[in-house]
Coordinates of C-alpha atoms (C1' of nucleotides) in Angstrom, one line a residue:
Chain A
M1 CA 66.7 51.1 46.7
S2 CA 64.3 49.6 49.2
D3 CA 60.7 49.3 48.5
Q4 CA 58.0 50.8 50.8
K5 CA 59.8 49.7 53.9
I6 CA 58.4 52.3 56.2
T7 CA 55.9 50.9 58.6
P8 CA 52.9 53.3 58.8
R9 CA 52.5 55.3 61.9
A10 CA 49.1 53.9 62.7
E11 CA 50.5 50.4 62.6
D12 CA 53.5 50.8 64.9
Y13 CA 54.7 54.2 65.9
S14 CA 58.2 53.1 67.2
R15 CA 58.8 50.9 64.2
W16 CA 57.8 53.9 62.0
Y17 CA 60.3 56.1 63.8
Q18 CA 63.1 53.5 63.4
D19 CA 62.2 53.0 59.7
V20 CA 62.2 56.7 58.9
I21 CA 65.7 57.1 60.4
T22 CA 67.1 54.1 58.5
E23 CA 65.5 55.0 55.2
A24 CA 66.7 58.6 55.5
D25 CA 70.2 57.3 56.1
L26 CA 70.7 59.4 59.3
V27 CA 72.5 57.0 61.6
D28 CA 74.1 53.6 61.7
S29 CA 74.4 51.4 64.8
S30 CA 77.9 51.0 66.3
P31 CA 79.7 48.0 67.7
V32 CA 79.1 49.4 71.1
R33 CA 75.8 49.0 72.7
G34 CA 73.6 52.1 72.9
C35 CA 76.0 54.2 70.8
M36 CA 75.0 55.5 67.3
V37 CA 77.0 56.7 64.4
L38 CA 75.7 60.0 63.0
K39 CA 76.0 59.6 59.3
P40 CA 76.5 62.8 57.2
H41 CA 72.8 63.4 56.5
G42 CA 72.0 63.0 60.2
Y43 CA 74.9 64.9 61.4
A44 CA 74.1 67.8 59.1
I45 CA 70.8 68.3 60.9
W46 CA 72.6 68.6 64.2
E47 CA 75.1 71.0 62.6
A48 CA 72.2 73.2 61.5
I49 CA 70.7 73.1 65.0
R50 CA 74.1 73.8 66.5
D51 CA 74.9 76.8 64.2
D52 CA 71.6 78.4 64.9
L53 CA 71.8 78.0 68.6
D54 CA 75.4 79.1 68.8
Q55 CA 74.4 82.4 67.3
R56 CA 71.6 82.8 69.8
F57 CA 73.9 82.0 72.7
K58 CA 76.5 84.6 71.5
A59 CA 73.7 87.1 71.0
T60 CA 72.8 86.8 74.6
G61 CA 76.4 87.4 75.8
H62 CA 77.8 83.9 76.1
V63 CA 81.1 82.6 75.0
N64 CA 82.3 79.1 74.2
A65 CA 84.9 77.1 76.0
Y66 CA 85.9 73.5 76.4
F67 CA 86.3 71.4 79.6
P68 CA 87.8 67.9 79.7
L69 CA 86.0 64.6 79.1
F70 CA 87.4 63.0 82.2
I71 CA 86.4 64.0 85.7
P72 CA 88.1 62.7 88.8
Q73 CA 85.8 60.3 90.5
S74 CA 85.9 62.2 93.8
F75 CA 84.3 65.2 92.2
L76 CA 81.1 63.3 91.6
T77 CA 80.7 62.8 95.4
K78 CA 80.8 66.4 96.3
E79 CA 77.2 67.4 95.7
A80 CA 75.0 64.9 97.4
Q81 CA 71.9 65.1 95.1
H82 CA 74.1 65.2 92.0
V83 CA 75.8 61.9 93.0
E84 CA 72.5 60.2 93.6
G85 CA 71.2 61.3 90.2
F86 CA 74.2 60.2 88.1
A87 CA 76.1 57.5 90.0
K88 CA 74.1 54.7 88.4
E89 CA 74.9 55.6 84.8
C90 CA 78.6 56.6 84.7
A91 CA 81.3 55.0 82.6
V92 CA 84.5 54.8 84.6
V93 CA 88.1 54.6 83.4
T94 CA 90.4 52.6 85.7
H95 CA 93.5 51.9 83.6
H96 CA 95.8 53.8 81.3
R97 CA 97.3 51.0 79.3
L98 CA 96.6 47.7 77.6
K99 CA 98.7 44.6 77.7
A100 CA 98.9 41.8 75.3
T101 CA 98.4 38.3 76.7
P102 CA 98.0 34.9 75.2
E103 CA 94.2 35.3 75.7
G104 CA 94.2 38.7 74.0
V105 CA 94.6 42.3 75.1
I106 CA 93.6 43.2 78.7
P107 CA 93.9 46.3 80.8
D108 CA 97.4 46.2 82.2
P109 CA 97.2 45.3 85.9
D110 CA 100.3 47.4 86.4
A111 CA 98.6 50.5 84.9
V112 CA 95.8 51.1 87.4
L113 CA 94.9 54.7 87.9
D114 CA 95.4 56.1 91.4
E115 CA 92.0 57.7 91.1
P116 CA 89.4 56.4 88.6
L117 CA 88.2 58.9 86.1
V118 CA 84.5 59.3 85.3
V119 CA 83.5 60.0 81.7
R120 CA 81.4 63.1 82.1
P121 CA 77.7 62.5 82.3
T122 CA 77.4 66.3 82.5
S123 CA 80.1 68.9 83.5
E124 CA 78.9 70.8 86.6
T125 CA 81.5 69.3 88.8
I126 CA 84.6 69.9 86.7
I127 CA 83.3 73.3 85.8
W128 CA 82.6 74.4 89.3
H129 CA 86.0 73.1 90.3
M130 CA 87.5 75.4 87.7
Y131 CA 85.2 78.3 88.5
G132 CA 86.5 78.1 92.1
R133 CA 90.0 79.0 90.7
W134 CA 88.7 81.8 88.5
I135 CA 86.3 83.6 90.8
S136 CA 87.3 85.7 93.8
S137 CA 85.7 89.1 93.4
W138 CA 82.3 90.4 92.3
R139 CA 84.3 91.8 89.3
D140 CA 84.8 88.3 88.1
L141 CA 81.1 87.8 87.7
P142 CA 79.0 86.9 85.8
I143 CA 80.7 84.1 84.0
L144 CA 78.6 83.1 80.9
I145 CA 80.2 80.0 79.4
N146 CA 78.8 77.5 77.0
Q147 CA 80.4 74.3 75.7
W148 CA 79.6 72.0 72.8
A149 CA 80.5 68.5 73.9
N150 CA 79.7 64.8 74.1
V151 CA 78.6 63.2 77.3
V152 CA 78.0 59.6 78.3
R153 CA 75.2 58.2 80.4
W154 CA 75.1 54.5 80.5
E155 CA 71.5 54.0 79.7
M156 CA 69.6 50.7 80.0
R157 CA 67.5 51.2 76.9
T158 CA 68.3 53.4 74.0
R159 CA 66.6 54.8 70.9
P160 CA 68.4 56.7 68.1
F161 CA 68.6 60.4 68.9
L162 CA 66.1 60.2 71.8
R163 CA 68.3 58.3 74.2
T164 CA 71.8 57.0 73.4
A165 CA 74.7 56.1 75.7
E166 CA 76.8 58.9 74.2
F167 CA 75.2 62.0 72.9
L168 CA 76.2 65.4 71.6
W169 CA 74.9 68.5 73.3
Q170 CA 75.6 71.9 74.6
E171 CA 75.8 72.8 78.2
G172 CA 75.7 76.4 79.4
H173 CA 77.2 77.0 82.9
T174 CA 76.9 80.5 84.4
A175 CA 78.0 82.0 87.6
H176 CA 76.3 85.1 89.1
A177 CA 76.5 87.4 92.1
T178 CA 72.9 87.3 93.0
A179 CA 70.0 84.7 93.1
A180 CA 67.8 87.1 91.1
E181 CA 70.4 87.4 88.3
A182 CA 70.8 83.6 88.1
Q183 CA 67.1 83.1 88.0
E184 CA 66.8 85.6 85.3
E185 CA 69.5 83.8 83.3
T186 CA 67.7 80.5 83.8
R187 CA 64.5 82.0 82.3
R188 CA 66.3 83.9 79.6
M189 CA 67.9 80.7 78.2
L190 CA 64.6 78.8 78.5
E191 CA 63.1 81.5 76.3
V192 CA 66.0 81.2 73.8
Y193 CA 65.2 77.5 73.6
R194 CA 61.5 78.1 73.2
D195 CA 62.0 80.6 70.4
F196 CA 64.5 78.3 68.7
C197 CA 62.1 75.3 68.7
W198 CA 59.2 77.3 67.4
Q199 CA 61.0 79.3 64.8
T200 CA 63.7 77.0 63.6
L201 CA 62.4 73.5 64.3
A202 CA 58.7 74.3 63.9
V203 CA 58.1 72.4 67.1
P204 CA 55.7 74.4 69.4
V205 CA 57.2 73.5 72.7
V206 CA 55.6 74.5 76.0
M207 CA 57.7 76.1 78.8
G208 CA 57.2 74.8 82.3
V209 CA 58.7 73.9 85.6
K210 CA 59.5 70.3 86.6
T211 CA 58.1 68.9 89.9
A212 CA 60.6 67.8 92.6
S213 CA 60.8 64.3 91.3
E214 CA 61.7 65.3 87.8
R215 CA 64.2 68.0 88.8
F216 CA 67.8 67.9 87.7
A217 CA 70.1 66.3 90.3
G218 CA 71.5 69.2 92.2
A219 CA 69.1 71.9 91.0
V220 CA 66.8 74.2 93.0
D221 CA 64.5 74.6 90.1
T222 CA 64.4 72.8 86.7
Y223 CA 62.6 74.5 83.9
C224 CA 61.9 72.6 80.7
I225 CA 60.5 72.8 77.2
E226 CA 58.2 70.0 76.3
G227 CA 57.2 69.1 72.8
M228 CA 54.3 66.9 71.7
M229 CA 55.0 64.1 69.2
Q230 CA 52.5 62.9 66.7
N231 CA 51.4 60.0 68.8
G232 CA 50.5 62.4 71.6
W233 CA 53.5 61.5 73.8
A234 CA 55.6 64.3 75.3
L235 CA 59.3 64.7 74.7
Q236 CA 61.5 66.9 76.9
A237 CA 63.4 68.9 74.4
G238 CA 65.6 71.0 76.7
T239 CA 66.1 72.0 80.3
S240 CA 67.4 75.1 82.1
H241 CA 68.3 74.8 85.8
F242 CA 68.6 77.3 88.6
L243 CA 71.2 75.7 90.7
G244 CA 71.1 78.1 93.6
Q245 CA 74.3 77.9 95.6
N246 CA 74.5 74.1 95.7
F247 CA 77.5 73.7 93.5
A248 CA 79.2 76.8 94.8
R249 CA 78.9 75.3 98.3
A250 CA 80.0 71.8 97.2
F251 CA 83.1 73.2 95.5
D252 CA 83.5 76.2 97.9
V253 CA 83.3 78.9 95.3
T254 CA 82.9 82.3 96.9
F255 CA 83.4 85.9 95.9
Q256 CA 83.9 89.1 97.8
N257 CA 81.0 91.4 97.2
K258 CA 81.1 95.2 97.0
E259 CA 80.7 95.4 100.8
G260 CA 83.8 93.2 101.2
T261 CA 82.0 90.1 102.6
L262 CA 82.3 86.6 101.2
E263 CA 79.3 85.0 99.5
H264 CA 78.7 81.8 97.6
V265 CA 78.2 82.2 93.9
W266 CA 74.8 81.6 92.3
A267 CA 74.6 79.2 89.3
T268 CA 72.6 78.1 86.3
S269 CA 73.1 75.4 83.8
W270 CA 71.1 74.6 80.6
G271 CA 71.3 72.2 77.8
V272 CA 69.8 70.7 74.7
S273 CA 71.1 67.6 72.9
T274 CA 70.9 65.6 69.7
R275 CA 67.6 64.5 71.1
L276 CA 66.3 67.6 69.3
V277 CA 67.0 65.9 66.0
G278 CA 64.6 63.1 67.2
A279 CA 62.0 65.7 68.2
V280 CA 62.1 67.2 64.7
I281 CA 61.8 63.8 63.1
M282 CA 58.9 62.7 65.3
A283 CA 57.1 66.0 65.1
H284 CA 56.9 66.3 61.3
S285 CA 57.7 63.2 59.4
D286 CA 55.0 61.1 57.6
D287 CA 54.5 57.6 56.3
E288 CA 56.6 58.4 53.2
G289 CA 59.6 59.2 55.3
L290 CA 61.5 62.1 56.8
V291 CA 60.0 65.6 56.7
L292 CA 62.2 68.5 57.8
P293 CA 61.6 72.2 58.3
P294 CA 63.6 74.1 55.6
K295 CA 65.7 75.8 58.3
V296 CA 67.4 72.6 59.4
A297 CA 67.2 70.5 56.2
P298 CA 70.7 69.5 55.2
V299 CA 69.6 69.8 51.6
Q300 CA 66.9 72.4 51.1
I301 CA 66.5 72.1 47.4
V302 CA 67.3 69.2 45.1
L303 CA 67.4 69.6 41.4
V304 CA 66.5 66.6 39.3
P305 CA 67.4 66.9 35.6
I306 CA 65.2 65.0 33.2
T307 CA 67.3 64.3 30.2
R308 CA 67.6 62.2 27.1
A309 CA 70.8 61.6 25.1
D310 CA 69.8 64.2 22.5
N311 CA 69.0 67.0 25.0
Q312 CA 71.3 66.2 27.9
E313 CA 73.7 69.1 27.3
K314 CA 70.9 71.6 26.9
V315 CA 69.1 70.5 30.1
M316 CA 72.3 70.2 32.2
A317 CA 73.5 73.6 31.2
F318 CA 70.1 75.1 32.3
V319 CA 70.1 73.1 35.6
D320 CA 73.6 74.2 36.4
G321 CA 72.6 77.8 35.7
V322 CA 69.6 77.5 38.1
A323 CA 71.7 75.8 40.8
A324 CA 74.4 78.5 40.6
R325 CA 71.7 81.2 41.1
L326 CA 70.3 79.4 44.2
R327 CA 73.6 78.4 45.8
G328 CA 74.9 80.8 48.4
R329 CA 71.3 81.4 49.6
F330 CA 70.1 77.8 49.9
R331 CA 71.7 74.4 50.4
V332 CA 71.3 73.0 46.9
K333 CA 72.0 69.6 45.5
V334 CA 72.0 68.6 41.8
D335 CA 71.1 65.0 41.4
D336 CA 72.8 64.2 38.1
R337 CA 73.2 60.5 38.6
D338 CA 72.8 58.8 35.3
N339 CA 71.9 55.3 36.6
M340 CA 68.6 56.2 38.1
K341 CA 65.4 57.3 36.5
P342 CA 63.9 60.6 37.7
G343 CA 61.0 58.8 39.5
A344 CA 63.4 56.8 41.6
K345 CA 65.2 60.0 42.6
Y346 CA 61.9 61.6 43.7
F347 CA 61.2 58.8 46.1
E348 CA 64.7 58.9 47.5
W349 CA 64.7 62.6 48.2
E350 CA 61.2 62.4 49.6
R351 CA 62.4 59.7 52.1
K352 CA 65.3 62.0 53.0
G353 CA 63.1 64.9 53.8
V354 CA 64.3 67.5 51.2
P355 CA 61.7 70.3 51.5
L356 CA 61.7 71.4 47.8
R357 CA 62.3 69.4 44.7
I358 CA 62.8 71.1 41.4
E359 CA 62.3 69.0 38.3
V360 CA 63.9 70.3 35.1
G361 CA 63.2 68.7 31.7
P362 CA 63.4 69.9 28.1
R363 CA 59.9 71.5 28.3
D364 CA 61.0 73.6 31.3
V365 CA 64.1 74.7 29.4
D366 CA 62.0 75.8 26.5
N367 CA 59.6 77.7 28.8
H368 CA 62.5 79.1 30.8
A369 CA 60.8 77.8 34.0
V370 CA 61.3 75.2 36.7
F371 CA 58.8 72.6 37.9
C372 CA 58.5 72.4 41.8
K373 CA 57.2 70.0 44.3
L374 CA 57.1 70.7 48.1
R375 CA 57.6 67.8 50.5
T376 CA 54.5 68.8 52.5
E377 CA 52.1 69.6 49.7
P378 CA 50.5 67.3 47.1
G379 CA 50.6 69.4 43.9
K380 CA 53.4 70.6 41.7
F381 CA 53.8 74.1 40.4
S382 CA 55.9 76.0 37.9
L383 CA 58.1 79.1 38.6
P384 CA 59.8 81.3 36.0
A385 CA 63.5 80.8 36.0
D386 CA 64.4 84.4 36.0
E387 CA 66.1 86.9 38.4
G388 CA 63.2 86.6 40.8
L389 CA 63.5 82.8 41.3
A390 CA 65.6 82.8 44.5
D391 CA 63.2 85.3 46.1
A392 CA 60.2 83.2 45.0
I393 CA 61.7 80.1 46.4
G394 CA 62.6 81.9 49.6
A395 CA 59.0 82.8 50.0
V396 CA 57.8 79.3 49.3
L397 CA 60.2 77.8 51.9
D398 CA 59.3 80.5 54.5
K399 CA 55.6 79.6 53.9
M400 CA 56.4 75.9 54.3
Q401 CA 58.3 76.5 57.5
A402 CA 55.4 78.6 58.9
A403 CA 52.8 76.0 57.8
M404 CA 54.7 73.2 59.6
L405 CA 54.6 75.2 62.8
D406 CA 50.9 75.9 62.4
K407 CA 50.2 72.3 61.8
A408 CA 52.2 71.1 64.8
L409 CA 50.5 73.7 66.9
A410 CA 47.1 72.7 65.8
T411 CA 47.9 69.1 66.6
R412 CA 49.1 70.1 70.0
K413 CA 46.0 72.1 70.8
A414 CA 43.7 69.4 69.5
R415 CA 45.4 66.8 71.6
T416 CA 45.7 68.8 74.8
H417 CA 42.7 67.7 76.9
R418 CA 41.3 69.3 80.0
V419 CA 40.0 66.7 82.5
D420 CA 38.6 67.1 85.9
S421 CA 38.7 63.6 87.3
Y422 CA 41.2 60.9 87.6
E423 CA 38.8 58.3 86.1
E424 CA 38.5 60.5 83.0
L425 CA 42.3 60.7 82.7
K426 CA 42.7 56.9 82.9
A427 CA 40.0 56.3 80.4
R428 CA 41.2 58.9 77.9
L429 CA 44.9 57.9 78.2
E430 CA 44.0 54.7 76.4
S431 CA 41.5 56.1 73.9
D432 CA 42.7 59.5 73.2
S433 CA 46.4 59.9 73.9
G434 CA 47.8 63.4 74.3
W435 CA 48.4 65.9 77.1
F436 CA 46.1 66.2 80.0
L437 CA 45.9 69.6 81.6
V438 CA 44.5 69.3 85.2
P439 CA 44.2 71.2 88.4
W440 CA 46.6 69.6 90.8
T441 CA 47.9 69.8 94.3
D442 CA 51.7 69.4 94.3
D443 CA 52.4 66.0 96.0
A444 CA 55.3 63.6 95.2
E445 CA 53.5 60.6 96.5
N446 CA 50.4 61.1 94.5
E447 CA 52.5 61.8 91.5
A448 CA 54.3 58.5 91.9
A449 CA 51.1 56.6 92.4
I450 CA 49.6 58.0 89.2
K451 CA 52.8 57.1 87.3
A452 CA 52.7 53.6 88.7
E453 CA 49.1 53.1 87.7
T454 CA 48.9 54.9 84.3
K455 CA 52.6 55.4 83.2
A456 CA 51.7 59.0 82.7
T457 CA 53.9 61.6 84.4
I458 CA 53.7 65.3 85.2
R459 CA 55.7 66.7 82.3
C460 CA 55.6 70.2 83.8
Y461 CA 53.6 73.0 85.4
P462 CA 53.3 75.2 82.3
L463 CA 54.5 78.7 82.9
E464 CA 51.4 80.1 81.2
G465 CA 47.9 79.6 82.6
Q466 CA 48.8 78.8 86.2
E467 CA 46.1 81.3 87.3
E468 CA 43.5 78.8 86.2
A469 CA 44.3 76.7 89.3
Q470 CA 42.9 79.4 91.5
G471 CA 39.9 78.2 93.4
R472 CA 39.9 74.8 91.9
T473 CA 40.2 71.4 93.5
C474 CA 42.9 68.8 92.6
F475 CA 41.6 66.3 90.1
Y476 CA 43.2 63.5 92.1
S477 CA 43.2 64.4 95.8
G478 CA 40.3 66.8 95.9
R479 CA 42.4 69.2 97.9
R480 CA 42.7 72.8 96.9
A481 CA 44.8 72.9 93.7
T482 CA 48.2 74.5 93.8
H483 CA 49.1 74.2 90.1
M484 CA 47.9 73.4 86.6
A485 CA 49.8 70.3 85.6
I486 CA 50.3 68.6 82.3
F487 CA 50.2 64.8 82.6
S488 CA 51.3 62.7 79.6
R489 CA 53.2 59.6 78.6
A490 CA 56.7 60.6 77.6
Y491 CA 59.8 59.5 75.8
Chain B
rC1 C1' 68.7 45.0 84.7
rG2 C1' 64.0 41.3 84.2
rG3 C1' 60.7 38.9 80.3
rG4 C1' 60.3 37.7 74.9
rG5 C1' 62.4 37.6 69.9
rU6 C1' 66.3 38.0 66.3
rA7 C1' 71.6 37.4 64.2
rU8 C1' 73.2 33.7 57.0
rA9 C1' 76.3 38.8 50.8
rG10 C1' 75.5 46.2 51.5
rC11 C1' 69.8 45.6 52.6
rG12 C1' 65.5 42.1 53.1
rC13 C1' 65.0 37.0 53.5
rA14 C1' 65.1 31.2 52.5
rG15 C1' 68.0 27.0 54.1
rC16 C1' 68.1 24.8 60.4
rC17 C1' 63.0 20.7 62.4
rU18 C1' 65.4 15.7 59.4
rG19 C1' 73.9 17.6 59.9
rG20 C1' 77.1 16.3 54.0
rU21 C1' 80.4 22.6 53.2
rA22 C1' 75.1 28.2 50.9
rG23 C1' 70.7 30.2 47.8
rC24 C1' 66.8 34.0 46.3
rG25 C1' 65.1 39.2 45.7
rC26 C1' 66.9 44.1 45.8
rG27 C1' 71.3 46.8 45.5
rU28 C1' 76.6 46.9 43.5
rC29 C1' 80.2 46.5 39.0
rU30 C1' 80.7 46.3 33.1
rG31 C1' 78.2 47.1 28.5
rC32 C1' 74.1 48.5 25.4
rU33 C1' 69.3 50.5 25.2
rU34 C1' 66.3 53.8 28.4
rC35 C1' 65.0 58.6 31.2
rG36 C1' 58.3 64.2 32.8
rG37 C1' 56.9 59.3 39.4
rG38 C1' 60.4 53.4 41.8
rA39 C1' 63.8 51.1 33.8
rG40 C1' 65.1 46.6 30.5
rC41 C1' 68.5 43.0 28.7
rA42 C1' 73.3 40.4 28.9
rG43 C1' 77.5 39.4 31.8
rA44 C1' 80.1 39.7 36.7
rA45 C1' 81.8 40.5 41.7
rG46 C1' 80.4 39.7 46.7
rG47 C1' 79.4 35.4 52.6
rC48 C1' 85.2 30.8 56.6
rC49 C1' 76.5 31.7 58.0
rG50 C1' 77.4 37.4 65.0
rU51 C1' 81.2 35.3 68.4
rA52 C1' 83.8 31.6 71.6
rG53 C1' 83.6 26.7 72.9
rG54 C1' 81.4 21.7 72.7
rU55 C1' 79.1 17.1 70.2
rU56 C1' 80.3 14.6 65.4
rC57 C1' 84.0 11.3 60.3
rA58 C1' 81.4 16.0 59.0
rA59 C1' 78.0 21.9 61.9
rA60 C1' 74.7 27.7 59.0
rU61 C1' 72.0 23.3 60.9
rC62 C1' 72.4 20.0 67.4
rC63 C1' 74.2 21.9 72.6
rU64 C1' 76.4 25.8 75.9
rG65 C1' 78.5 30.6 77.0
rC66 C1' 79.2 35.6 75.3
rU67 C1' 78.0 40.1 72.3
rA68 C1' 74.7 43.1 69.6
rC69 C1' 70.0 44.5 67.8
rC70 C1' 64.4 44.7 68.2
rC71 C1' 59.7 44.5 71.3
rC72 C1' 57.6 44.9 76.4
rG73 C1' 58.7 46.6 81.7
rA74 C1' 61.9 49.4 85.8
rC75 C1' 65.8 54.1 85.2
rC76 C1' 66.9 58.6 82.5
rA77 C1' 68.1 64.5 78.3

RNA sequence: CGGGGUAUAGCGCAGCCUGGUAGCGCGUCUGCUUCGGGAGCAGAAGGCCGUAGGUUCAAAUCCUGCUACCCCGACCA
């Protein structure tokens, strides 16, 4: 395999990110600009994320459904803010047939669609069109639907996982009888995301509210979870929107309440995407390659037999026995390739982010033990290969998962800076990248001015700690502060 | 979409300036020996040089268009 091809983080952080992904064999580029192929090892991370979240959605009363990829163009025009937000990045289908010509194949001029179809950039419009047909009474509410789907946003500049033209995601779309109920749903799902990121991804995201300029096109309020990457930049890991009655009005979706009067329906939508895979990679990996928390690692344990011709049978029988004992509880791989030396296998699985490696040689067979190495710790240790092995390994992996969260949390805390003046922010953005927590007076023009000058944006008004703004003055305008804001450079 | 760079075997590169029909390392295949931190030897396979044109007796090499990728900006999950 390749030799030390991962650029160190300190040298070039984006090259490092690129290298880690390539070396771990997560994706391949596609012939179409901005699109990526998710290779099995990369897709498996998404599968683990999807399966975990799907359970959480179902546990909070949601059901899955599927809405079509194509949306009539006219639907996109119905909600004014929504059009403005998405019009610039939509792929549009205009023909339904190809035609062979001497110059090659072209869209058949005789097969132009009456109305062009937009490839969904998000599904609010088609879903609210359908909800209009399904809702007439308060008894039809709430509707709590989620869908797992792909969407397309024609992005100018792309990065694997973090921003691609087509990406996989889930979008929850709920319909409620009251504003309070919809707001509660918005916050409930935000909390689902937060807990998932902390517990499953070991990424200690912060929950917050977006300012008007960062709000979802068509939302009344946009909540978000923001994660800090190792270079101190922020990454929006998920959003949950309170849509008010905007889409219900645009698509004329009303219900008859218990008093018999017609009201517009209240809405939410919430989503996370394959960007989460990028967040996990960036949050935990090191200069040796991918590091994954055990809960989402496609392979949690790799067994590497160390054999010679005269002991191969003995060692392999032992390895197979250990693997059989661990399968069913863990995702286990036995690397029995005979064309690679054990050392080469160690490097390969380290690059690929396998949390626990178990080396088994003749000495271990004789001792009835296995020799273990954690991806995140320097030393190796031996465990008895008895009935308690699976429990012992479970404990080790749980501890690793918790340690990864602690480490990421410590980094986030160390790199969250409180500053009181704009001068200090500008100076420290260069020297000391991270998040900057400041007292702030909500003002879109000032926000834009700061972004233009520093490239830092307001990631959110964090839900926790807003009371700190009481009685303080805005670090930029000197006016009475309305919020505590997190400024940071972001992906 | 603006500025810059790149495109030659699966991967990383040389060859291009000074045109003459393609080479190196790694990987792959076969065999033997190896195997507790990136194995050794021997043999072999694999590329109409991103793509479409142009110049020329002749193009990987010179010229033009297009496409993709990377870096930096503006837009965004």
